[in-house]
Amino acid sequence: MLGVTDLPTYLAGVILIVLLPGPNSLYVLSVAARRGVRAGYTAAAGVWCGDTVLMTLSAAGVASLLQANAVLFGIVKYAGAGYLAWLAIGMMRAAWGMWRTRRERVLQNGEPGVPSQGERPFRRAMVVSLFNPKAILFFVAFFVQFVDPGYAYPALSFLVLGVFAQVASCLYLTLLIFGGTHLASAFRRRRRLSAGATSAVGVLFLGFAAKLSLSSA
């Protein structure tokens, strides 16, 4: 179909890949839990845009260039790890602020909320997606297996594969967003729970940063 081979196997692989936990899905869940459905979809849109850019670069062969150039790969890798670490530190600082001010905010507002601190979910989610060299390498390695080399319009084949991947991502992130909004009410009632969850996300992002910095092409 349109130069795509073994579509059922590809779809099964995409589902498994999308379900694997990673910084993108975790960030979307965190935003939805702290700020609601609208902010959650804003973050998800950043993920989708970032993934689209990665798929386009992969189809254009940029991933192969990264894989062949150790210096360029290292620059992208450490830039991505640094950004994830910066996000993690910001989350843990916010969590510490929640712990220190939880009683004052309850007395003043009657209901403790989670401050956004000027957060821009779309931009952050997109940058997290873009600075992920392992994702670039994965996209090119995975996509190529399902494109018929004899097909006259390979760009169309990549487009079809990309659409299926984005649909799967959209469905999964939607589940996370609405799951996160259920947590939001608990976060508003329990400041300690909110601070603890934010701290946990920050620690996980530090783990993602360490894993990325230790990865290799």
Tab-separated table of C-alpha atoms in Angstrom:
chain	number	residue	atom	x	y	z
A	1	MET	CA	0.000	0.000	0.000
A	2	LEU	CA	1.640	3.234	-1.217
A	3	GLY	CA	5.063	1.657	-0.928
A	4	VAL	CA	4.551	0.499	2.664
A	5	THR	CA	5.417	-3.146	3.347
A	6	ASP	CA	4.119	-5.332	6.195
A	7	LEU	CA	1.811	-2.682	7.656
A	8	PRO	CA	0.420	-4.889	10.511
A	9	THR	CA	3.933	-5.468	11.864
A	10	TYR	CA	4.679	-1.761	11.642
A	11	LEU	CA	1.499	-0.854	13.538
A	12	ALA	CA	2.275	-3.390	16.260
A	13	GLY	CA	5.756	-1.924	16.602
A	14	VAL	CA	4.454	1.635	16.746
A	15	ILE	CA	1.993	0.762	19.516
A	16	LEU	CA	4.725	-0.830	21.598
A	17	ILE	CA	7.054	2.104	21.009
A	18	VAL	CA	4.430	4.711	21.903
A	19	LEU	CA	3.560	2.895	25.115
A	20	LEU	CA	7.167	2.910	26.318
A	21	PRO	CA	7.578	5.620	28.992
A	22	GLY	CA	9.775	8.537	28.067
A	23	PRO	CA	10.359	12.231	28.834
A	24	ASN	CA	7.769	13.394	26.288
A	25	SER	CA	4.817	11.418	27.643
A	26	LEU	CA	5.874	12.029	31.238
A	27	TYR	CA	6.045	15.772	30.671
A	28	VAL	CA	2.596	15.856	29.057
A	29	LEU	CA	1.138	13.904	31.985
A	30	SER	CA	2.816	16.267	34.448
A	31	VAL	CA	1.470	19.378	32.705
A	32	ALA	CA	-2.060	17.972	32.481
A	33	ALA	CA	-2.034	17.036	36.168
A	34	ARG	CA	-0.793	20.446	37.238
A	35	ARG	CA	-2.572	22.758	34.804
A	36	GLY	CA	-5.487	20.917	33.209
A	37	VAL	CA	-6.625	19.616	29.824
A	38	ARG	CA	-5.879	22.719	27.755
A	39	ALA	CA	-2.279	22.982	28.947
A	40	GLY	CA	-1.897	19.227	28.526
A	41	TYR	CA	-2.904	19.430	24.867
A	42	THR	CA	-0.591	22.410	24.413
A	43	ALA	CA	2.302	20.261	25.606
A	44	ALA	CA	1.104	17.348	23.450
A	45	ALA	CA	1.078	19.638	20.400
A	46	GLY	CA	4.721	20.416	21.111
A	47	VAL	CA	5.488	16.693	21.177
A	48	TRP	CA	3.667	16.111	17.885
A	49	CYS	CA	5.475	18.991	16.200
A	50	GLY	CA	8.817	17.769	17.500
A	51	ASP	CA	8.120	14.228	16.337
A	52	THR	CA	7.090	15.510	12.912
A	53	VAL	CA	10.378	17.365	12.575
A	54	LEU	CA	12.307	14.243	13.617
A	55	MET	CA	10.428	12.087	11.118
A	56	THR	CA	11.101	14.599	8.356
A	57	LEU	CA	14.794	14.773	9.206
A	58	SER	CA	14.961	10.999	9.342
A	59	ALA	CA	13.343	10.652	5.915
A	60	ALA	CA	15.829	13.222	4.585
A	61	GLY	CA	18.785	11.217	5.876
A	62	VAL	CA	19.904	13.607	8.624
A	63	ALA	CA	19.828	10.793	11.190
A	64	SER	CA	22.401	8.879	9.155
A	65	LEU	CA	24.611	11.967	9.230
A	66	LEU	CA	24.355	12.123	13.022
A	67	GLN	CA	25.163	8.460	13.273
A	68	ALA	CA	28.246	8.854	11.076
A	69	ASN	CA	29.536	12.062	12.708
A	70	ALA	CA	30.520	11.419	16.329
A	71	VAL	CA	31.180	15.098	17.087
A	72	LEU	CA	27.809	16.270	15.774
A	73	PHE	CA	26.050	13.427	17.578
A	74	GLY	CA	27.819	14.385	20.805
A	75	ILE	CA	26.748	18.016	20.502
A	76	VAL	CA	23.097	17.074	20.048
A	77	LYS	CA	23.298	14.427	22.755
A	78	TYR	CA	24.767	16.661	25.455
A	79	ALA	CA	22.540	19.595	24.514
A	80	GLY	CA	19.512	17.341	24.977
A	81	ALA	CA	20.815	15.932	28.256
A	82	GLY	CA	21.534	19.433	29.543
A	83	TYR	CA	18.037	20.634	28.714
A	84	LEU	CA	16.423	17.657	30.445
A	85	ALA	CA	18.598	18.267	33.510
A	86	TRP	CA	17.617	21.949	33.506
A	87	LEU	CA	13.932	20.996	33.414
A	88	ALA	CA	14.488	18.512	36.248
A	89	ILE	CA	16.151	21.128	38.449
A	90	GLY	CA	13.307	23.556	37.763
A	91	MET	CA	10.718	20.949	38.751
A	92	MET	CA	12.521	20.099	41.982
A	93	ARG	CA	12.897	23.771	42.875
A	94	ALA	CA	9.169	24.235	42.290
A	95	ALA	CA	8.440	21.205	44.478
A	96	TRP	CA	10.618	22.627	47.264
A	97	GLY	CA	8.702	25.887	47.025
A	98	MET	CA	5.432	23.975	47.366
A	99	TRP	CA	6.652	22.291	50.531
A	100	ARG	CA	7.754	25.577	52.099
A	101	THR	CA	4.651	27.590	51.254
A	102	ARG	CA	1.866	25.005	51.416
A	103	ARG	CA	0.417	26.260	54.723
A	104	GLU	CA	0.568	29.906	53.724
A	105	ARG	CA	-1.185	29.270	50.415
A	106	VAL	CA	-3.915	27.231	52.062
A	107	LEU	CA	-4.592	30.030	54.533
A	108	GLN	CA	-4.547	32.727	51.887
A	109	ASN	CA	-6.424	31.021	49.069
A	110	GLY	CA	-8.393	28.317	50.814
A	111	GLU	CA	-7.210	25.834	48.194
A	112	PRO	CA	-3.592	25.155	47.279
A	113	GLY	CA	-2.897	25.359	43.579
A	114	VAL	CA	0.169	24.516	41.551
A	115	PRO	CA	1.954	27.594	40.190
A	116	SER	CA	2.934	27.594	36.552
A	117	GLN	CA	6.012	29.838	37.099
A	118	GLY	CA	5.894	31.120	33.523
A	119	GLU	CA	6.069	27.618	32.077
A	120	ARG	CA	5.576	27.315	28.319
A	121	PRO	CA	4.415	23.727	27.740
A	122	PHE	CA	4.479	23.798	23.927
A	123	ARG	CA	8.016	25.078	23.653
A	124	ARG	CA	9.374	22.828	26.375
A	125	ALA	CA	7.735	19.703	24.986
A	126	MET	CA	8.944	20.453	21.479
A	127	VAL	CA	12.540	21.040	22.606
A	128	VAL	CA	12.498	17.810	24.612
A	129	SER	CA	11.375	16.001	21.448
A	130	LEU	CA	13.887	17.652	19.144
A	131	PHE	CA	16.956	17.105	21.353
A	132	ASN	CA	16.629	13.358	21.324
A	133	PRO	CA	19.245	11.841	19.007
A	134	LYS	CA	18.258	8.290	19.903
A	135	ALA	CA	14.752	9.028	18.613
A	136	ILE	CA	16.182	10.326	15.341
A	137	LEU	CA	18.269	7.199	14.900
A	138	PHE	CA	15.324	5.013	15.818
A	139	PHE	CA	12.982	6.690	13.346
A	140	VAL	CA	15.320	6.209	10.416
A	141	ALA	CA	16.154	2.616	11.369
A	142	PHE	CA	12.517	1.685	11.966
A	143	PHE	CA	10.924	3.484	9.015
A	144	VAL	CA	13.347	2.186	6.415
A	145	GLN	CA	12.351	-1.391	7.149
A	146	PHE	CA	8.785	-0.727	5.989
A	147	VAL	CA	9.420	1.314	2.842
A	148	ASP	CA	9.548	-0.514	-0.468
A	149	PRO	CA	12.856	0.556	-2.091
A	150	GLY	CA	11.329	-0.003	-5.514
A	151	TYR	CA	8.402	2.374	-4.954
A	152	ALA	CA	8.532	5.502	-7.099
A	153	TYR	CA	7.404	7.927	-4.391
A	154	PRO	CA	9.221	7.076	-1.126
A	155	ALA	CA	8.217	10.412	0.435
A	156	LEU	CA	4.596	9.269	0.268
A	157	SER	CA	5.523	6.031	2.027
A	158	PHE	CA	7.227	7.940	4.838
A	159	LEU	CA	4.180	10.198	5.088
A	160	VAL	CA	1.855	7.220	5.534
A	161	LEU	CA	4.094	5.714	8.219
A	162	GLY	CA	4.358	9.069	9.949
A	163	VAL	CA	0.592	9.576	10.006
A	164	PHE	CA	0.048	6.196	11.661
A	165	ALA	CA	2.716	6.981	14.251
A	166	GLN	CA	1.172	10.365	15.037
A	167	VAL	CA	-2.332	8.915	15.347
A	168	ALA	CA	-1.052	6.377	17.871
A	169	SER	CA	0.758	9.138	19.764
A	170	CYS	CA	-2.365	11.324	19.735
A	171	LEU	CA	-4.539	8.588	21.229
A	172	TYR	CA	-1.983	7.717	23.898
A	173	LEU	CA	-1.283	11.311	24.949
A	174	THR	CA	-5.032	11.990	25.090
A	175	LEU	CA	-5.384	9.150	27.611
A	176	LEU	CA	-2.526	10.608	29.635
A	177	ILE	CA	-4.007	14.108	29.548
A	178	PHE	CA	-7.408	13.055	30.857
A	179	GLY	CA	-5.769	10.742	33.367
A	180	GLY	CA	-3.685	13.667	34.530
A	181	THR	CA	-6.711	15.898	35.042
A	182	HIS	CA	-8.114	13.331	37.469
A	183	LEU	CA	-4.934	13.740	39.468
A	184	ALA	CA	-5.262	17.524	39.375
A	185	SER	CA	-8.129	17.626	41.869
A	186	ALA	CA	-6.096	15.560	44.316
A	187	PHE	CA	-3.112	17.867	43.786
A	188	ARG	CA	-5.235	20.910	44.552
A	189	ARG	CA	-6.468	19.366	47.784
A	190	ARG	CA	-3.153	17.925	48.914
A	191	ARG	CA	-0.134	20.165	48.636
A	192	ARG	CA	2.221	17.452	49.819
A	193	LEU	CA	1.015	15.092	47.100
A	194	SER	CA	1.583	17.759	44.466
A	195	ALA	CA	5.082	18.522	45.742
A	196	GLY	CA	5.954	14.836	45.970
A	197	ALA	CA	4.746	14.104	42.443
A	198	THR	CA	6.624	17.091	41.022
A	199	SER	CA	9.779	15.955	42.812
A	200	ALA	CA	9.375	12.444	41.410
A	201	VAL	CA	9.019	13.790	37.861
A	202	GLY	CA	12.138	15.902	38.369
A	203	VAL	CA	14.123	12.880	39.519
A	204	LEU	CA	12.941	10.864	36.520
A	205	PHE	CA	13.991	13.664	34.172
A	206	LEU	CA	17.449	13.614	35.760
A	207	GLY	CA	17.499	9.899	35.005
A	208	PHE	CA	16.550	10.549	31.384
A	209	ALA	CA	19.323	13.163	31.148
A	210	ALA	CA	21.914	10.744	32.557
A	211	LYS	CA	20.784	7.966	30.229
A	212	LEU	CA	20.953	10.262	27.209
A	213	SER	CA	24.426	11.564	28.117
A	214	LEU	CA	25.710	7.983	28.357
A	215	SER	CA	24.152	6.857	25.067
A	216	SER	CA	26.185	6.262	21.956
A	217	ALA	CA	25.530	6.392	18.247
